[in-house]
Structures are given as C-alpha cells and as structure tokens.
Amino acid sequence: MVTRNLSECLKTVKWRPSAILGVESSCDETAAAVLDANGLVLSNIVSSQVKLHEQYGGVVPELASRMHLSALPLLLADFREELAQAKTIAVTRGPGLVGSLLVGLSVAQGLSVRTGIPVFGVNHLEGHLLSPLLSVDPPAFPFVALLVSGGHTQ
C-alpha cells in the first residue's frame, strides 16, 4: 500500500537516513534513480518517449502507459546493485496521466511487496518545487519558486 506522504511513511518504519529508489512515470518520460543516504545520485536513468509522440503532435496517454510498462523493468534491471541498497521507494502519485501513474505505482508497490521496504507517494509538483534541496548549496526556507510544469502550471 502506498502511503500518502513521507510523514506517514516515517511513522510506519524506524527511520534513519538510507538509500532511496525514486520512480517517475507521470507523463511521457520514464525515470528511475537511486540516491544514497547523503543524497548522492548512485544511478539515474531516463527513457524518453518524445520521438514516439512527435508524430501525433502531442502525448497519447495510452501509448505513454504502454511505454512505461515496457521501460520500467529495463531501467530497474540496469542498476540492480544500486537497487539492492535502497531501503525506501518514492514514486510519483500525481498529478499526471492516470494510466502512466498507475504503471509507476504498480511497479513500486510490487517492489515493496517483494523486498519488504516501504513505498510512499510523492506529488509530482512538490517534487519539482523541492528538488533544489538536493543541490550542493540548497536554499534556506522560506524561498520563492516559480513552478511551470506542463498542463498543471501553478
């Protein structure tokens, strides 16, 4: 079961900094990454669907979902060693294309069941907004940000 947020996840496990697997499949790119306990990127792979959707003049949701279904197992297989270090799984839970999100959520939940490690859902827009916190010199709160992301610009 995907918990709604990180604080709920932390209540269910004895939390300590650890490696984390991130899975992203909200629209037309499939991505997976493993970060160590210090936020260092161990692996990061993105599979783009731009060429496929170009011929249609935009993203075709059903094709995007099918491509995620094909790409995610291959991406994860590419970094099996780093994946073994992950103690938590973060997965995009929305907003995004429903079918595409479902693929990412299903893969993350399947990995969670198989490995016994917790999985939590991340809001796609909050992920963009808070990504500067992963930088070498992260901004201090409060900070101002402009969030521009596809059809759900805030």
PDB file of C-alpha atoms in Angstrom:
ATOM      1  CA  MET A   1       0.000   0.000   0.000  1.00  0.00           C
ATOM      2  CA  VAL A   2       1.386   3.401  -0.966  1.00  0.00           C
ATOM      3  CA  THR A   3       1.286   5.817   1.945  1.00  0.00           C
ATOM      4  CA  ARG A   4       0.016   9.290   1.158  1.00  0.00           C
ATOM      5  CA  ASN A   5       3.130  11.148   2.226  1.00  0.00           C
ATOM      6  CA  LEU A   6       6.573  10.887   3.744  1.00  0.00           C
ATOM      7  CA  SER A   7       5.458  11.672   7.299  1.00  0.00           C
ATOM      8  CA  GLU A   8       3.018   8.734   7.206  1.00  0.00           C
ATOM      9  CA  CYS A   9       5.797   6.507   5.869  1.00  0.00           C
ATOM     10  CA  LEU A  10       8.165   7.566   8.644  1.00  0.00           C
ATOM     11  CA  LYS A  11       5.573   6.668  11.287  1.00  0.00           C
ATOM     12  CA  THR A  12       5.456   3.081   9.997  1.00  0.00           C
ATOM     13  CA  VAL A  13       9.182   2.413   9.876  1.00  0.00           C
ATOM     14  CA  LYS A  14      12.136   3.074  12.117  1.00  0.00           C
ATOM     15  CA  TRP A  15      13.604   5.882  10.050  1.00  0.00           C
ATOM     16  CA  ARG A  16      17.268   6.582   9.580  1.00  0.00           C
ATOM     17  CA  PRO A  17      18.956   8.111   6.539  1.00  0.00           C
ATOM     18  CA  SER A  18      19.242   5.431   3.886  1.00  0.00           C
ATOM     19  CA  ALA A  19      19.387   4.905   0.154  1.00  0.00           C
ATOM     20  CA  ILE A  20      16.148   5.575  -1.710  1.00  0.00           C
ATOM     21  CA  LEU A  21      14.763   4.445  -5.065  1.00  0.00           C
ATOM     22  CA  GLY A  22      12.779   7.056  -6.979  1.00  0.00           C
ATOM     23  CA  VAL A  23      10.331   6.061  -9.745  1.00  0.00           C
ATOM     24  CA  GLU A  24       8.743   8.637 -12.069  1.00  0.00           C
ATOM     25  CA  SER A  25       6.142   7.901 -14.750  1.00  0.00           C
ATOM     26  CA  SER A  26       3.709  10.818 -14.697  1.00  0.00           C
ATOM     27  CA  CYS A  27       3.652  11.610 -18.423  1.00  0.00           C
ATOM     28  CA  ASP A  28       5.942  10.767 -21.333  1.00  0.00           C
ATOM     29  CA  GLU A  29       9.279  10.052 -19.676  1.00  0.00           C
ATOM     30  CA  THR A  30      10.075   7.050 -17.537  1.00  0.00           C
ATOM     31  CA  ALA A  31      12.743   7.619 -14.910  1.00  0.00           C
ATOM     32  CA  ALA A  32      14.313   5.748 -12.045  1.00  0.00           C
ATOM     33  CA  ALA A  33      17.116   6.815  -9.716  1.00  0.00           C
ATOM     34  CA  VAL A  34      18.837   5.576  -6.590  1.00  0.00           C
ATOM     35  CA  LEU A  35      20.248   8.108  -4.126  1.00  0.00           C
ATOM     36  CA  ASP A  36      22.427   7.208  -1.170  1.00  0.00           C
ATOM     37  CA  ALA A  37      21.769   8.360   2.402  1.00  0.00           C
ATOM     38  CA  ASN A  38      23.623  11.623   1.712  1.00  0.00           C
ATOM     39  CA  GLY A  39      21.620  12.426  -1.432  1.00  0.00           C
ATOM     40  CA  LEU A  40      24.403  11.396  -3.811  1.00  0.00           C
ATOM     41  CA  VAL A  41      22.974  10.014  -7.057  1.00  0.00           C
ATOM     42  CA  LEU A  42      24.173   6.425  -7.483  1.00  0.00           C
ATOM     43  CA  SER A  43      22.153   5.796 -10.648  1.00  0.00           C
ATOM     44  CA  ASN A  44      19.788   7.870 -12.732  1.00  0.00           C
ATOM     45  CA  ILE A  45      18.236   6.656 -15.966  1.00  0.00           C
ATOM     46  CA  VAL A  46      15.581   8.396 -18.072  1.00  0.00           C
ATOM     47  CA  SER A  47      13.751   6.862 -21.023  1.00  0.00           C
ATOM     48  CA  SER A  48      12.163   9.494 -23.247  1.00  0.00           C
ATOM     49  CA  GLN A  49       9.092   8.957 -25.404  1.00  0.00           C
ATOM     50  CA  VAL A  50       9.384  12.258 -27.313  1.00  0.00           C
ATOM     51  CA  LYS A  51      10.087  10.643 -30.697  1.00  0.00           C
ATOM     52  CA  LEU A  52       7.086   8.338 -30.357  1.00  0.00           C
ATOM     53  CA  HIS A  53       4.627  11.124 -29.531  1.00  0.00           C
ATOM     54  CA  GLU A  54       6.015  13.670 -32.031  1.00  0.00           C
ATOM     55  CA  GLN A  55       4.201  12.009 -34.909  1.00  0.00           C
ATOM     56  CA  TYR A  56       0.865  12.599 -33.136  1.00  0.00           C
ATOM     57  CA  GLY A  57       1.512  16.229 -32.235  1.00  0.00           C
ATOM     58  CA  GLY A  58       1.354  15.547 -28.501  1.00  0.00           C
ATOM     59  CA  VAL A  59       1.320  12.879 -25.848  1.00  0.00           C
ATOM     60  CA  VAL A  60      -1.041   9.952 -26.460  1.00  0.00           C
ATOM     61  CA  PRO A  61      -1.912   8.698 -22.944  1.00  0.00           C
ATOM     62  CA  GLU A  62      -2.451   5.030 -23.858  1.00  0.00           C
ATOM     63  CA  LEU A  63       0.860   4.843 -25.723  1.00  0.00           C
ATOM     64  CA  ALA A  64       2.638   6.572 -22.838  1.00  0.00           C
ATOM     65  CA  SER A  65       1.301   3.978 -20.380  1.00  0.00           C
ATOM     66  CA  ARG A  66       2.387   1.090 -22.578  1.00  0.00           C
ATOM     67  CA  MET A  67       5.864   2.564 -22.999  1.00  0.00           C
ATOM     68  CA  HIS A  68       6.235   2.951 -19.211  1.00  0.00           C
ATOM     69  CA  LEU A  69       5.224  -0.685 -18.829  1.00  0.00           C
ATOM     70  CA  SER A  70       7.990  -1.695 -21.242  1.00  0.00           C
ATOM     71  CA  ALA A  71      10.651   0.715 -19.976  1.00  0.00           C
ATOM     72  CA  LEU A  72      10.469   0.466 -16.179  1.00  0.00           C
ATOM     73  CA  PRO A  73      11.614  -3.157 -15.805  1.00  0.00           C
ATOM     74  CA  LEU A  74      14.523  -2.469 -18.180  1.00  0.00           C
ATOM     75  CA  LEU A  75      15.551   0.686 -16.294  1.00  0.00           C
ATOM     76  CA  LEU A  76      15.486  -1.088 -12.959  1.00  0.00           C
ATOM     77  CA  ALA A  77      17.438  -4.054 -14.306  1.00  0.00           C
ATOM     78  CA  ASP A  78      20.211  -1.677 -15.421  1.00  0.00           C
ATOM     79  CA  PHE A  79      21.166  -0.865 -11.840  1.00  0.00           C
ATOM     80  CA  ARG A  80      20.417  -3.968  -9.850  1.00  0.00           C
ATOM     81  CA  GLU A  81      23.403  -3.461  -7.500  1.00  0.00           C
ATOM     82  CA  GLU A  82      22.409   0.086  -6.532  1.00  0.00           C
ATOM     83  CA  LEU A  83      18.798  -1.005  -6.221  1.00  0.00           C
ATOM     84  CA  ALA A  84      19.803  -3.554  -3.589  1.00  0.00           C
ATOM     85  CA  GLN A  85      20.973  -0.654  -1.384  1.00  0.00           C
ATOM     86  CA  ALA A  86      17.565   1.097  -1.399  1.00  0.00           C
ATOM     87  CA  LYS A  87      15.667   0.995   1.899  1.00  0.00           C
ATOM     88  CA  THR A  88      12.756   3.177   0.763  1.00  0.00           C
ATOM     89  CA  ILE A  89      10.859   3.641  -2.510  1.00  0.00           C
ATOM     90  CA  ALA A  90       9.456   7.009  -3.589  1.00  0.00           C
ATOM     91  CA  VAL A  91       7.048   7.047  -6.524  1.00  0.00           C
ATOM     92  CA  THR A  92       5.130   9.788  -8.310  1.00  0.00           C
ATOM     93  CA  ARG A  93       1.462   9.586  -7.245  1.00  0.00           C
ATOM     94  CA  GLY A  94       0.156  12.581  -9.205  1.00  0.00           C
ATOM     95  CA  PRO A  95      -0.657  14.800 -10.882  1.00  0.00           C
ATOM     96  CA  GLY A  96      -0.134  13.197 -14.257  1.00  0.00           C
ATOM     97  CA  LEU A  97      -1.656  10.821 -16.777  1.00  0.00           C
ATOM     98  CA  VAL A  98      -3.702   8.257 -14.863  1.00  0.00           C
ATOM     99  CA  GLY A  99      -2.500   5.224 -16.827  1.00  0.00           C
ATOM    100  CA  SER A 100       1.130   6.303 -16.640  1.00  0.00           C
ATOM    101  CA  LEU A 101       0.910   6.923 -12.895  1.00  0.00           C
ATOM    102  CA  LEU A 102      -0.723   3.527 -12.428  1.00  0.00           C
ATOM    103  CA  VAL A 103       2.226   1.791 -14.095  1.00  0.00           C
ATOM    104  CA  GLY A 104       4.783   3.515 -11.853  1.00  0.00           C
ATOM    105  CA  LEU A 105       2.705   2.934  -8.713  1.00  0.00           C
ATOM    106  CA  SER A 106       2.200  -0.738  -9.580  1.00  0.00           C
ATOM    107  CA  VAL A 107       5.914  -1.322 -10.155  1.00  0.00           C
ATOM    108  CA  ALA A 108       6.806   0.465  -6.900  1.00  0.00           C
ATOM    109  CA  GLN A 109       4.201  -1.493  -4.931  1.00  0.00           C
ATOM    110  CA  GLY A 110       5.381  -4.756  -6.483  1.00  0.00           C
ATOM    111  CA  LEU A 111       8.965  -3.997  -5.484  1.00  0.00           C
ATOM    112  CA  SER A 112       7.775  -3.112  -1.994  1.00  0.00           C
ATOM    113  CA  VAL A 113       5.916  -6.405  -1.619  1.00  0.00           C
ATOM    114  CA  ARG A 114       8.879  -8.350  -2.991  1.00  0.00           C
ATOM    115  CA  THR A 115      11.536  -6.617  -0.861  1.00  0.00           C
ATOM    116  CA  GLY A 116       9.571  -5.583   2.214  1.00  0.00           C
ATOM    117  CA  ILE A 117      10.787  -1.993   2.003  1.00  0.00           C
ATOM    118  CA  PRO A 118       8.259   0.848   2.398  1.00  0.00           C
ATOM    119  CA  VAL A 119       6.922   2.866  -0.511  1.00  0.00           C
ATOM    120  CA  PHE A 120       5.482   6.370  -0.381  1.00  0.00           C
ATOM    121  CA  GLY A 121       3.839   8.583  -2.939  1.00  0.00           C
ATOM    122  CA  VAL A 122       5.316  11.918  -3.974  1.00  0.00           C
ATOM    123  CA  ASN A 123       3.348  14.769  -5.507  1.00  0.00           C
ATOM    124  CA  HIS A 124       4.930  15.476  -8.897  1.00  0.00           C
ATOM    125  CA  LEU A 125       4.741  19.245  -8.494  1.00  0.00           C
ATOM    126  CA  GLU A 126       6.086  19.203  -4.938  1.00  0.00           C
ATOM    127  CA  GLY A 127       8.986  17.114  -6.251  1.00  0.00           C
ATOM    128  CA  HIS A 128       9.835  19.825  -8.774  1.00  0.00           C
ATOM    129  CA  LEU A 129       9.416  22.527  -6.148  1.00  0.00           C
ATOM    130  CA  LEU A 130      11.642  20.853  -3.558  1.00  0.00           C
ATOM    131  CA  SER A 131      14.305  19.473  -5.928  1.00  0.00           C
ATOM    132  CA  PRO A 132      16.677  22.406  -5.221  1.00  0.00           C
ATOM    133  CA  LEU A 133      17.052  20.952  -1.718  1.00  0.00           C
ATOM    134  CA  LEU A 134      19.121  18.147  -3.300  1.00  0.00           C
ATOM    135  CA  SER A 135      21.732  20.619  -4.565  1.00  0.00           C
ATOM    136  CA  VAL A 136      25.170  21.122  -3.037  1.00  0.00           C
ATOM    137  CA  ASP A 137      24.088  24.537  -1.719  1.00  0.00           C
ATOM    138  CA  PRO A 138      20.346  24.174  -1.034  1.00  0.00           C
ATOM    139  CA  PRO A 139      18.209  27.263  -0.439  1.00  0.00           C
ATOM    140  CA  ALA A 140      17.054  28.057   3.078  1.00  0.00           C
ATOM    141  CA  PHE A 141      13.367  28.204   3.936  1.00  0.00           C
ATOM    142  CA  PRO A 142      11.436  30.247   3.178  1.00  0.00           C
ATOM    143  CA  PHE A 143      12.330  30.539  -0.503  1.00  0.00           C
ATOM    144  CA  VAL A 144      10.426  31.740  -3.559  1.00  0.00           C
ATOM    145  CA  ALA A 145       9.938  29.479  -6.566  1.00  0.00           C
ATOM    146  CA  LEU A 146       8.163  29.628  -9.903  1.00  0.00           C
ATOM    147  CA  LEU A 147       6.649  26.281 -10.795  1.00  0.00           C
ATOM    148  CA  VAL A 148       5.963  25.757 -14.513  1.00  0.00           C
ATOM    149  CA  SER A 149       5.145  22.180 -15.421  1.00  0.00           C
ATOM    150  CA  GLY A 150       3.010  21.192 -18.376  1.00  0.00           C
ATOM    151  CA  GLY A 151      -0.754  21.444 -18.171  1.00  0.00           C
ATOM    152  CA  HIS A 152      -0.832  21.917 -14.401  1.00  0.00           C
ATOM    153  CA  THR A 153       1.163  25.149 -14.052  1.00  0.00           C
ATOM    154  CA  GLN A 154       0.756  26.709 -10.616  1.00  0.00           C
TER     155      GLN A 154
END
